[in-house]
PDB file of C-alpha atoms in Angstrom:
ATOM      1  CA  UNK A 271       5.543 -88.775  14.349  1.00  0.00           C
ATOM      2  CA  UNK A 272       2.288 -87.686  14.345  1.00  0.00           C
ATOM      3  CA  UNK A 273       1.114 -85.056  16.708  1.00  0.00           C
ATOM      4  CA  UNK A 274      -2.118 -86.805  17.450  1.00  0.00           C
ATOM      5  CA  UNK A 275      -3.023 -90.497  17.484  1.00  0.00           C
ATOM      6  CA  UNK A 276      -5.953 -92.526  18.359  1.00  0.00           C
ATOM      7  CA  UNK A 277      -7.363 -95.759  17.575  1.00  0.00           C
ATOM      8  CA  UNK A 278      -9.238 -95.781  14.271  1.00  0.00           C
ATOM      9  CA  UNK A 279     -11.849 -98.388  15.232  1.00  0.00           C
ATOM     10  CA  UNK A 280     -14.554 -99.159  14.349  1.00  0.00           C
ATOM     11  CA  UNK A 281     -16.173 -99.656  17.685  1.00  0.00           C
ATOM     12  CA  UNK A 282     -19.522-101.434  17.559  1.00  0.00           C
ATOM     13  CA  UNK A 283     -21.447-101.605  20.886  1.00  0.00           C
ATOM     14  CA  UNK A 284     -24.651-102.123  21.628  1.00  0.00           C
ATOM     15  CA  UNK A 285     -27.212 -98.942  23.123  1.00  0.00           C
ATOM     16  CA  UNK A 286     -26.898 -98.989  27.109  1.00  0.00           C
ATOM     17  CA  UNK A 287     -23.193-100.001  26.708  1.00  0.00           C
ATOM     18  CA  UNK A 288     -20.207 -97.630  27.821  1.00  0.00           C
ATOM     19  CA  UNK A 289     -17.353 -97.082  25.409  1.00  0.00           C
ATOM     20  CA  UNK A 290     -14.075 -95.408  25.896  1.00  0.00           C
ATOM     21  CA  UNK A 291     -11.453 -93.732  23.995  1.00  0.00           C
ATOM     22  CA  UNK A 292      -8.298 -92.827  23.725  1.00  0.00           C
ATOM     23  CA  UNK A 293      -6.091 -90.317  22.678  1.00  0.00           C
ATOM     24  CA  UNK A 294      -2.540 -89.412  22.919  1.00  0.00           C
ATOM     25  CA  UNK A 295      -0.401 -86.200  22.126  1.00  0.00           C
ATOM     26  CA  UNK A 296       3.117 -85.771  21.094  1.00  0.00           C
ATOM     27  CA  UNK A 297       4.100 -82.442  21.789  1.00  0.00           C
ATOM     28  CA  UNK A 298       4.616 -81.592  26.000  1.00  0.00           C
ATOM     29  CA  UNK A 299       3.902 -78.171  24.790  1.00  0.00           C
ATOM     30  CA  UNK A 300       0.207 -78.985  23.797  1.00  0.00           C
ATOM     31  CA  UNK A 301      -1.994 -76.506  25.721  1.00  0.00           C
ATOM     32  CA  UNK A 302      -5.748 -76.723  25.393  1.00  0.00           C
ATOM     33  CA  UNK A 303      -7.360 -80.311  24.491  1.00  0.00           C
ATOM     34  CA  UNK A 304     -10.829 -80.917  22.536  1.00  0.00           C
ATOM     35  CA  UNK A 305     -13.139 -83.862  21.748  1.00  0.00           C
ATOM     36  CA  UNK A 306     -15.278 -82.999  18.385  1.00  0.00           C
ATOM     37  CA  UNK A 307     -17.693 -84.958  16.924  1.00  0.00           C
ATOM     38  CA  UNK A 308     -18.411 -85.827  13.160  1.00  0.00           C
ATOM     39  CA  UNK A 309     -21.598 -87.312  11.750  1.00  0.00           C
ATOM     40  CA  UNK A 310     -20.759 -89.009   8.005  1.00  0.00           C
ATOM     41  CA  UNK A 311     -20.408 -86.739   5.215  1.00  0.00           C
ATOM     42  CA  UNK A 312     -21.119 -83.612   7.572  1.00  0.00           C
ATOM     43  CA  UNK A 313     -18.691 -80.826   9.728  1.00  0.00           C
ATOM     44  CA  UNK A 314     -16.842 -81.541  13.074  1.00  0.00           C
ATOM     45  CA  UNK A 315     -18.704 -80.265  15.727  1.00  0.00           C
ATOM     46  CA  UNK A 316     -17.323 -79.748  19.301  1.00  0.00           C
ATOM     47  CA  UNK A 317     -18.793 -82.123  21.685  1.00  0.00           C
ATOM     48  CA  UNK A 318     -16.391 -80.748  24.695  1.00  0.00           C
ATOM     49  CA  UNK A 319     -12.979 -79.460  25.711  1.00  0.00           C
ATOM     50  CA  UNK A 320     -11.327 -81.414  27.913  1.00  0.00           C
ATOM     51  CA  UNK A 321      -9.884 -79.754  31.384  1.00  0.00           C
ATOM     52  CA  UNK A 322      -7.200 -80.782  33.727  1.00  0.00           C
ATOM     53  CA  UNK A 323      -8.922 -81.876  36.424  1.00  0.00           C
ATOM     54  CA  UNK A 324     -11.790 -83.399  34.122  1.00  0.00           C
ATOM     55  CA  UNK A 325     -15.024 -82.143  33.476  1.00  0.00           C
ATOM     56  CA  UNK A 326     -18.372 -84.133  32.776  1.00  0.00           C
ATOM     57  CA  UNK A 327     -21.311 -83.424  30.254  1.00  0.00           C
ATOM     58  CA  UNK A 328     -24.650 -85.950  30.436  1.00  0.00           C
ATOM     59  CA  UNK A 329     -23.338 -89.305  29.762  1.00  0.00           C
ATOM     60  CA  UNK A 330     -19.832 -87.784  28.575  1.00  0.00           C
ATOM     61  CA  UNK A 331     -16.697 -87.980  30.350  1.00  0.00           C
ATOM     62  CA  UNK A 332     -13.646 -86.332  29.226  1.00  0.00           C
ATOM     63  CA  UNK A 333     -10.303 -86.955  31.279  1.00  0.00           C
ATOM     64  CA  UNK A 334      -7.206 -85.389  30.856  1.00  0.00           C
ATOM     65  CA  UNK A 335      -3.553 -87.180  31.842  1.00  0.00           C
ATOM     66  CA  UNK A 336      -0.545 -84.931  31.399  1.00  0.00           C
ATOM     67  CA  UNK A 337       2.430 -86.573  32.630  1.00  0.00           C
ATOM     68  CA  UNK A 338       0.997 -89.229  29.885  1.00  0.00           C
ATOM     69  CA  UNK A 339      -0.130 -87.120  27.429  1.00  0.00           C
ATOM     70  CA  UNK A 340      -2.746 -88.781  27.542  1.00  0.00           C
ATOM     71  CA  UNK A 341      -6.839 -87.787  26.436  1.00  0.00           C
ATOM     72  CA  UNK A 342     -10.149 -89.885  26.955  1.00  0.00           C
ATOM     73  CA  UNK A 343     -13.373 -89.610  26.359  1.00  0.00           C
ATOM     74  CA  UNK A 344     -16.123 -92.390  28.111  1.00  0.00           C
ATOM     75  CA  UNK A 345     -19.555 -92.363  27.061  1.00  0.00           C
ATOM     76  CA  UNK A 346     -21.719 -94.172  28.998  1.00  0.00           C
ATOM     77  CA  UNK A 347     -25.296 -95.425  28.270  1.00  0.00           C
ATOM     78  CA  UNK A 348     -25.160 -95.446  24.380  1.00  0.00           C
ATOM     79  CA  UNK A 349     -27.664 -94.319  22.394  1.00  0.00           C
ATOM     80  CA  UNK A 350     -28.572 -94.956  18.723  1.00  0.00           C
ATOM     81  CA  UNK A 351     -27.935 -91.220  17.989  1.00  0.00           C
ATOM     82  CA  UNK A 352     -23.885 -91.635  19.453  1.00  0.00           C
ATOM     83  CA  UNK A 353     -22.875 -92.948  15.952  1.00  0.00           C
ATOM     84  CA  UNK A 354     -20.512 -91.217  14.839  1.00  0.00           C
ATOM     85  CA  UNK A 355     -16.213 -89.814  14.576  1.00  0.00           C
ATOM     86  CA  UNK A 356     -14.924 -89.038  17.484  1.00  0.00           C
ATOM     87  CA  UNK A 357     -11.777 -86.493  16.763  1.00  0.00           C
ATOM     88  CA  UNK A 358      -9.688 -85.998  19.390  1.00  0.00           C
ATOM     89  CA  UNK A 359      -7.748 -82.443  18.988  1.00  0.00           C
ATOM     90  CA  UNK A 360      -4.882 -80.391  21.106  1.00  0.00           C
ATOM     91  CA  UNK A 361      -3.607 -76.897  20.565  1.00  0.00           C
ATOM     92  CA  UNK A 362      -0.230 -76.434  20.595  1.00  0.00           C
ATOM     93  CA  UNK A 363       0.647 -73.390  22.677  1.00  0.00           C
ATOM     94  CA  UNK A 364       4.620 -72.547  20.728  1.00  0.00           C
ATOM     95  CA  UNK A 365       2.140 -72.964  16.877  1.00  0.00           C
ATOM     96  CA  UNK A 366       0.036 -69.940  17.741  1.00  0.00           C
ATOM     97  CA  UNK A 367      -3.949 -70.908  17.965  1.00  0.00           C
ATOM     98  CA  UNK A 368      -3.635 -74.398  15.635  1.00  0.00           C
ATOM     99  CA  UNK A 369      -5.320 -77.177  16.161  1.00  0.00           C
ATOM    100  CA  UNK A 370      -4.218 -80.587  15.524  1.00  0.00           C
ATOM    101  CA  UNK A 371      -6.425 -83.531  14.734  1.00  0.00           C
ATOM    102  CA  UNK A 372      -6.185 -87.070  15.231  1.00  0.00           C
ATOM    103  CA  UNK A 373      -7.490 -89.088  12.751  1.00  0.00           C
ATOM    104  CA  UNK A 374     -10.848 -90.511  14.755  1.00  0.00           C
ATOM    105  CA  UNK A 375     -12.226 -93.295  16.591  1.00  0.00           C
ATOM    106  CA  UNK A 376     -15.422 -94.699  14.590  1.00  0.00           C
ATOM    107  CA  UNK A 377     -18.525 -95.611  16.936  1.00  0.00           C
ATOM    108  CA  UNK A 378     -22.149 -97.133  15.693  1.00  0.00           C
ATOM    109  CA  UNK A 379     -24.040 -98.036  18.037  1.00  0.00           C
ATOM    110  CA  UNK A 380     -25.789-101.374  17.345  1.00  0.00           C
ATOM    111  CA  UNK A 381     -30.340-101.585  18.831  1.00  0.00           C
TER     112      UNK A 381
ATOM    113  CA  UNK B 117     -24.921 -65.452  17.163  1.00  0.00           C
ATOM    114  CA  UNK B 118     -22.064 -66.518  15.029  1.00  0.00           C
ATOM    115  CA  UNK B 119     -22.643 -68.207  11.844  1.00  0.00           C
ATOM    116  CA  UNK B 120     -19.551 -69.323   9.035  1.00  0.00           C
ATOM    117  CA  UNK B 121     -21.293 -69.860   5.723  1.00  0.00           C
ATOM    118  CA  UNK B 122     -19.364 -71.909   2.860  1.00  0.00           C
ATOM    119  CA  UNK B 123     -20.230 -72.633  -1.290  1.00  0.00           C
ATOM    120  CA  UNK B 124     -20.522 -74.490  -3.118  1.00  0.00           C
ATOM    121  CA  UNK B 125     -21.688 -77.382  -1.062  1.00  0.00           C
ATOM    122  CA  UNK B 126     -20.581 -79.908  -3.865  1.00  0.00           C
ATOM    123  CA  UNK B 127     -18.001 -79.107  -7.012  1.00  0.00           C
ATOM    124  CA  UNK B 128     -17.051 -81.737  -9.773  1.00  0.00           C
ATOM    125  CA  UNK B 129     -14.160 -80.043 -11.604  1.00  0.00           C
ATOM    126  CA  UNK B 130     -11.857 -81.533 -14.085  1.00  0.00           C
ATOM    127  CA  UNK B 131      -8.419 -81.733 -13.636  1.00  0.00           C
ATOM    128  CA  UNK B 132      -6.715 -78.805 -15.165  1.00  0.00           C
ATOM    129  CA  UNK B 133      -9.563 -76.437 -14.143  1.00  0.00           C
ATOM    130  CA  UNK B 134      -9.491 -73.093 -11.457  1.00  0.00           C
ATOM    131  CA  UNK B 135     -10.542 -73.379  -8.501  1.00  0.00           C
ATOM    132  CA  UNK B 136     -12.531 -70.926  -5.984  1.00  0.00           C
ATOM    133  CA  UNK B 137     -13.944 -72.385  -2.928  1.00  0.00           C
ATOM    134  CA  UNK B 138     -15.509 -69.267  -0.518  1.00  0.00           C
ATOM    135  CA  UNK B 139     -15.617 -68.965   3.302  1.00  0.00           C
ATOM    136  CA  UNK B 140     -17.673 -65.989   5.272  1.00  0.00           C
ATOM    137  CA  UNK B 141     -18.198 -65.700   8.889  1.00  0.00           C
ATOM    138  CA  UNK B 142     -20.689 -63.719  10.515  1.00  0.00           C
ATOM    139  CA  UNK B 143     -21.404 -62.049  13.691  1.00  0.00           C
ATOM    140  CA  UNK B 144     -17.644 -62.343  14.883  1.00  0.00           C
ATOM    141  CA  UNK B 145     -14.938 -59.763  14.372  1.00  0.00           C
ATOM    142  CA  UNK B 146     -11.058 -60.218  14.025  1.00  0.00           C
ATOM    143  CA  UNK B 147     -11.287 -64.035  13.931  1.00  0.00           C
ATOM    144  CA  UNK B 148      -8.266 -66.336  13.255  1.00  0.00           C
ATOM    145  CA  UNK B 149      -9.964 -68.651   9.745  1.00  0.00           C
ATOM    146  CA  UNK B 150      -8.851 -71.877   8.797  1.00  0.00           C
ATOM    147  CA  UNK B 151      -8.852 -74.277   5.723  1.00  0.00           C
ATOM    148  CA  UNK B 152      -8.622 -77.788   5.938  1.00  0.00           C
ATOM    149  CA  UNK B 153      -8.849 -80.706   3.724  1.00  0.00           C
ATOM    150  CA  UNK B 154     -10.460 -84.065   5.005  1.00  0.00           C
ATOM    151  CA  UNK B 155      -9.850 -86.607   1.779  1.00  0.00           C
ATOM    152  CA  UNK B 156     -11.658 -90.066   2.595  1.00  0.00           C
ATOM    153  CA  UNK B 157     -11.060 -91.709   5.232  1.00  0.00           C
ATOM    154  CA  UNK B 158      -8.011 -89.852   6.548  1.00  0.00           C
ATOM    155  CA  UNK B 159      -7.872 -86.852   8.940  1.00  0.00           C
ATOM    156  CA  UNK B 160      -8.042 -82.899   8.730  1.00  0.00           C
ATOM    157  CA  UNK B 161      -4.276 -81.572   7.079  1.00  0.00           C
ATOM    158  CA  UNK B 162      -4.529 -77.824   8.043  1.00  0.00           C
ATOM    159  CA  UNK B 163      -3.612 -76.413   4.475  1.00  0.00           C
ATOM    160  CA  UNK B 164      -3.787 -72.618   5.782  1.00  0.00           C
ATOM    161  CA  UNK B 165      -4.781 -70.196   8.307  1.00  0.00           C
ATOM    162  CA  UNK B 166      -5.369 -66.304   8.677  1.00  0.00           C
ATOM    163  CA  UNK B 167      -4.880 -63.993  11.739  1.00  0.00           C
ATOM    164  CA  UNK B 168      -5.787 -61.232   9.498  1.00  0.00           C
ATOM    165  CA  UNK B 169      -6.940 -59.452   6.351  1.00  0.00           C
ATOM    166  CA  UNK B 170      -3.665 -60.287   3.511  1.00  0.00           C
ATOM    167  CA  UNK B 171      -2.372 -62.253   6.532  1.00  0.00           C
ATOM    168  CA  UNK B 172      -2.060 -65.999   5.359  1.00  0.00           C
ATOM    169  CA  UNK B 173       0.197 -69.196   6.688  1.00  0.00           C
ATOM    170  CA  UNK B 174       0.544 -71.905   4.463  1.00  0.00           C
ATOM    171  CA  UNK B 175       1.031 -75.076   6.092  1.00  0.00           C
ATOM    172  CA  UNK B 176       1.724 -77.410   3.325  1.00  0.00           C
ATOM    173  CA  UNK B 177       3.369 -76.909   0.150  1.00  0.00           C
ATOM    174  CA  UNK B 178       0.701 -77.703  -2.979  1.00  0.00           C
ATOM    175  CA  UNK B 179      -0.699 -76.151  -5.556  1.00  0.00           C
ATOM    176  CA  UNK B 180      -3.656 -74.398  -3.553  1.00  0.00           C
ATOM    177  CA  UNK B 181      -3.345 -70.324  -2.766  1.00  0.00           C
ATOM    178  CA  UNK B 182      -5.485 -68.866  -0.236  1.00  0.00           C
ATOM    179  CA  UNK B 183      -6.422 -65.092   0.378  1.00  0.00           C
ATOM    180  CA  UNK B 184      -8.227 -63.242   2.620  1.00  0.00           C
ATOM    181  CA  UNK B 185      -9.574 -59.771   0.738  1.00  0.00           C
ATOM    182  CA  UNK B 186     -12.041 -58.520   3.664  1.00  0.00           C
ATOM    183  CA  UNK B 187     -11.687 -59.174   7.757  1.00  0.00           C
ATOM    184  CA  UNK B 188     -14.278 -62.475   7.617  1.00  0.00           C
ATOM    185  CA  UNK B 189     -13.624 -63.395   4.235  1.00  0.00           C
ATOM    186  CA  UNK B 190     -11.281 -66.489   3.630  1.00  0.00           C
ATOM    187  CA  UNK B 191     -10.923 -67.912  -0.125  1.00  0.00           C
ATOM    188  CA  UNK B 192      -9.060 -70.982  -1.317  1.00  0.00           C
ATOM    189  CA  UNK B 193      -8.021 -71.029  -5.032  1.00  0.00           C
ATOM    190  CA  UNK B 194      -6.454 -73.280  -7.553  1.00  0.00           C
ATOM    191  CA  UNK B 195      -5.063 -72.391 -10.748  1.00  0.00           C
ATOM    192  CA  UNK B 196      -5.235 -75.771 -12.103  1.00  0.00           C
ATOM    193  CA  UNK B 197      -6.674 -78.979 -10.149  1.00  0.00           C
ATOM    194  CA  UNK B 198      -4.930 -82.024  -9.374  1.00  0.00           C
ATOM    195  CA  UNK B 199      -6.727 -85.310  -8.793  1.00  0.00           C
ATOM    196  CA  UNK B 200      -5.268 -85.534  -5.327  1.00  0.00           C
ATOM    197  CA  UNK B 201      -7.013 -82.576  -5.038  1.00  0.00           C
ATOM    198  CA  UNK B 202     -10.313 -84.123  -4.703  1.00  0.00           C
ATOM    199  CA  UNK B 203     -11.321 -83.954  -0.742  1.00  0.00           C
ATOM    200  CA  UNK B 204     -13.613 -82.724   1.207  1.00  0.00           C
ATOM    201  CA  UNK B 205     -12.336 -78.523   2.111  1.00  0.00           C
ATOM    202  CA  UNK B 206     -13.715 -77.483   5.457  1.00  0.00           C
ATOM    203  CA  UNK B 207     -13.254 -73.602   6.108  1.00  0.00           C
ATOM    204  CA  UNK B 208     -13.584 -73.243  10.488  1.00  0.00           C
ATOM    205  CA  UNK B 209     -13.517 -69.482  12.302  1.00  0.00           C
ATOM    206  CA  UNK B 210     -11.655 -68.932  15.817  1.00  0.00           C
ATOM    207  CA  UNK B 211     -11.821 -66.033  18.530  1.00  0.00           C
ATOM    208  CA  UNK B 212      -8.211 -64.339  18.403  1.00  0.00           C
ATOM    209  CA  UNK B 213      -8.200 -63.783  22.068  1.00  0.00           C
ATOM    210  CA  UNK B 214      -6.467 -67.107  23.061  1.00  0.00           C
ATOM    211  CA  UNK B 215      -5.203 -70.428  22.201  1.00  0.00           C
ATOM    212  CA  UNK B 216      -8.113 -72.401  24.292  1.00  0.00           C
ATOM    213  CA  UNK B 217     -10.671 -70.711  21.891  1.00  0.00           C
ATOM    214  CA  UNK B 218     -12.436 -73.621  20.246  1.00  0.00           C
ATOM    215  CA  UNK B 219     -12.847 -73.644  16.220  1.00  0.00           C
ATOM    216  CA  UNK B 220     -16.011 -73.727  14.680  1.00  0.00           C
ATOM    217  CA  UNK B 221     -16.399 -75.439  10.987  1.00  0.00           C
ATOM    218  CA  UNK B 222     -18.169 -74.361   8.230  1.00  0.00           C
ATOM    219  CA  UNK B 223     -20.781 -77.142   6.310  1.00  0.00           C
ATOM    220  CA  UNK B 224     -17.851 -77.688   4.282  1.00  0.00           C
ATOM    221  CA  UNK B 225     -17.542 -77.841   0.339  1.00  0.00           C
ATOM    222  CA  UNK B 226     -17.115 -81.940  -1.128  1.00  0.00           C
ATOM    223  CA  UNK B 227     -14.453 -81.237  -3.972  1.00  0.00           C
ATOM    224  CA  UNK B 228     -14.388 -84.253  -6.862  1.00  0.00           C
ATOM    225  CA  UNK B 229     -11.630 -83.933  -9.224  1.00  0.00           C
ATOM    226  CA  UNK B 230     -12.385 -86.136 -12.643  1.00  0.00           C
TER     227      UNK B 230
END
């Protein structure tokens, strides 16, 4: 089973829209718990961690569901420049400081 | 600031050939370094990581080695390439002092195998 799994995608909304994903995690030991964001052909680049009781950045909403292990991210108002992999990623507290990745959720954003 | 720095950007190797793929991290000290391989269209496979200098954990069994000669200095080798090799090797750097430090990636090197 696979430590991290999201839906692949692709998601294609138009700008102004509001998308969500979702992520869920395995392992009930997973400690600390990452969105990252990857433009084609280029690096993952954090975009936010995600805390327990939620935390907001701009038009980005990260929320956090343990009894669930569950992880979202909502991004609201879309804009051209929002195309891109969304990884979702946890860090496993008993695996010393590694990361996991999910595989990614796909967004373009349509004019 | 910190900055990780990775070449070459792009390789085209044969199959058969050595490898040498080279990761350095500045402006950090005593940071936990990380390869991982991204092959298209799939997600990152952690293939080792580094809490310290001749410190390495391999996390899957293949024919890649990885060393680490100096304290922000990580290198991934190969003997002789596979074509499942081919990939796209992403070196990232971490603060050692606890688990909810975030990794940062390096521009990454695109690997072809022919």
């Amino acid at each position: 089973r696979k430590e991290v799994e999201q839906d692949p995608g692709p998601f294609n909304v138009p700008e102004g829209a509001t998308v969500a994903f979702n992520c869920t995690y395995s392992n009930s030991a997973s400690q600390s718990f990452f969105w990252y964001r990857q433009d084609c052909r280029k690096e993952p680049k954090l975009l936010m961690s995600v805390y327990s009781s939620g935390n907001e950045d701009g038009r980005f909403t990260a929320q956090l569901n343990r009894a669930s292990q569950y992880i979202s991210l909502l991004i609201r108002d879309s804009k051209l420049s929002d195309s891109a992999t969304y990884l979702c990623v946890v860090s496993i507290s008993n695996t010393g400081n590694q990361f996991y990745f999910g595989t990614g959720t796909s967004l373009t954003v349509i004019p | 600031s910190q900055t990780i720095h990775q070449w070459p950007a792009t390789l085209v190797q044969p199959v058969g050939s050595p490898l040498s793929l080279e990761c350095t991290v500045e402006g950090t000290s005593n940071p936990n370094l990380y390869w991982y391989r991204q092959a298209a269209g799939r997600g990152l496979q952690l293939l080792f990581y580094s809490v310290g200098i001749g410190q390495i954990s391999s996390e899957v069994p293949q024919n890649l080695s990885a060393s680490r000669p100096q304290d922000r200095q990580f290198i991934l080798s190969s003997k002789k390439l596979l074509l499942s090799d081919s990939g796209f090797y992403l070196c990232a750097w971490q603060t050692r002092t606890s688990s909810w430090e975030t990794q940062y990636f390096g521009p990454g090197t695109r690997l072809l195998v022919l």
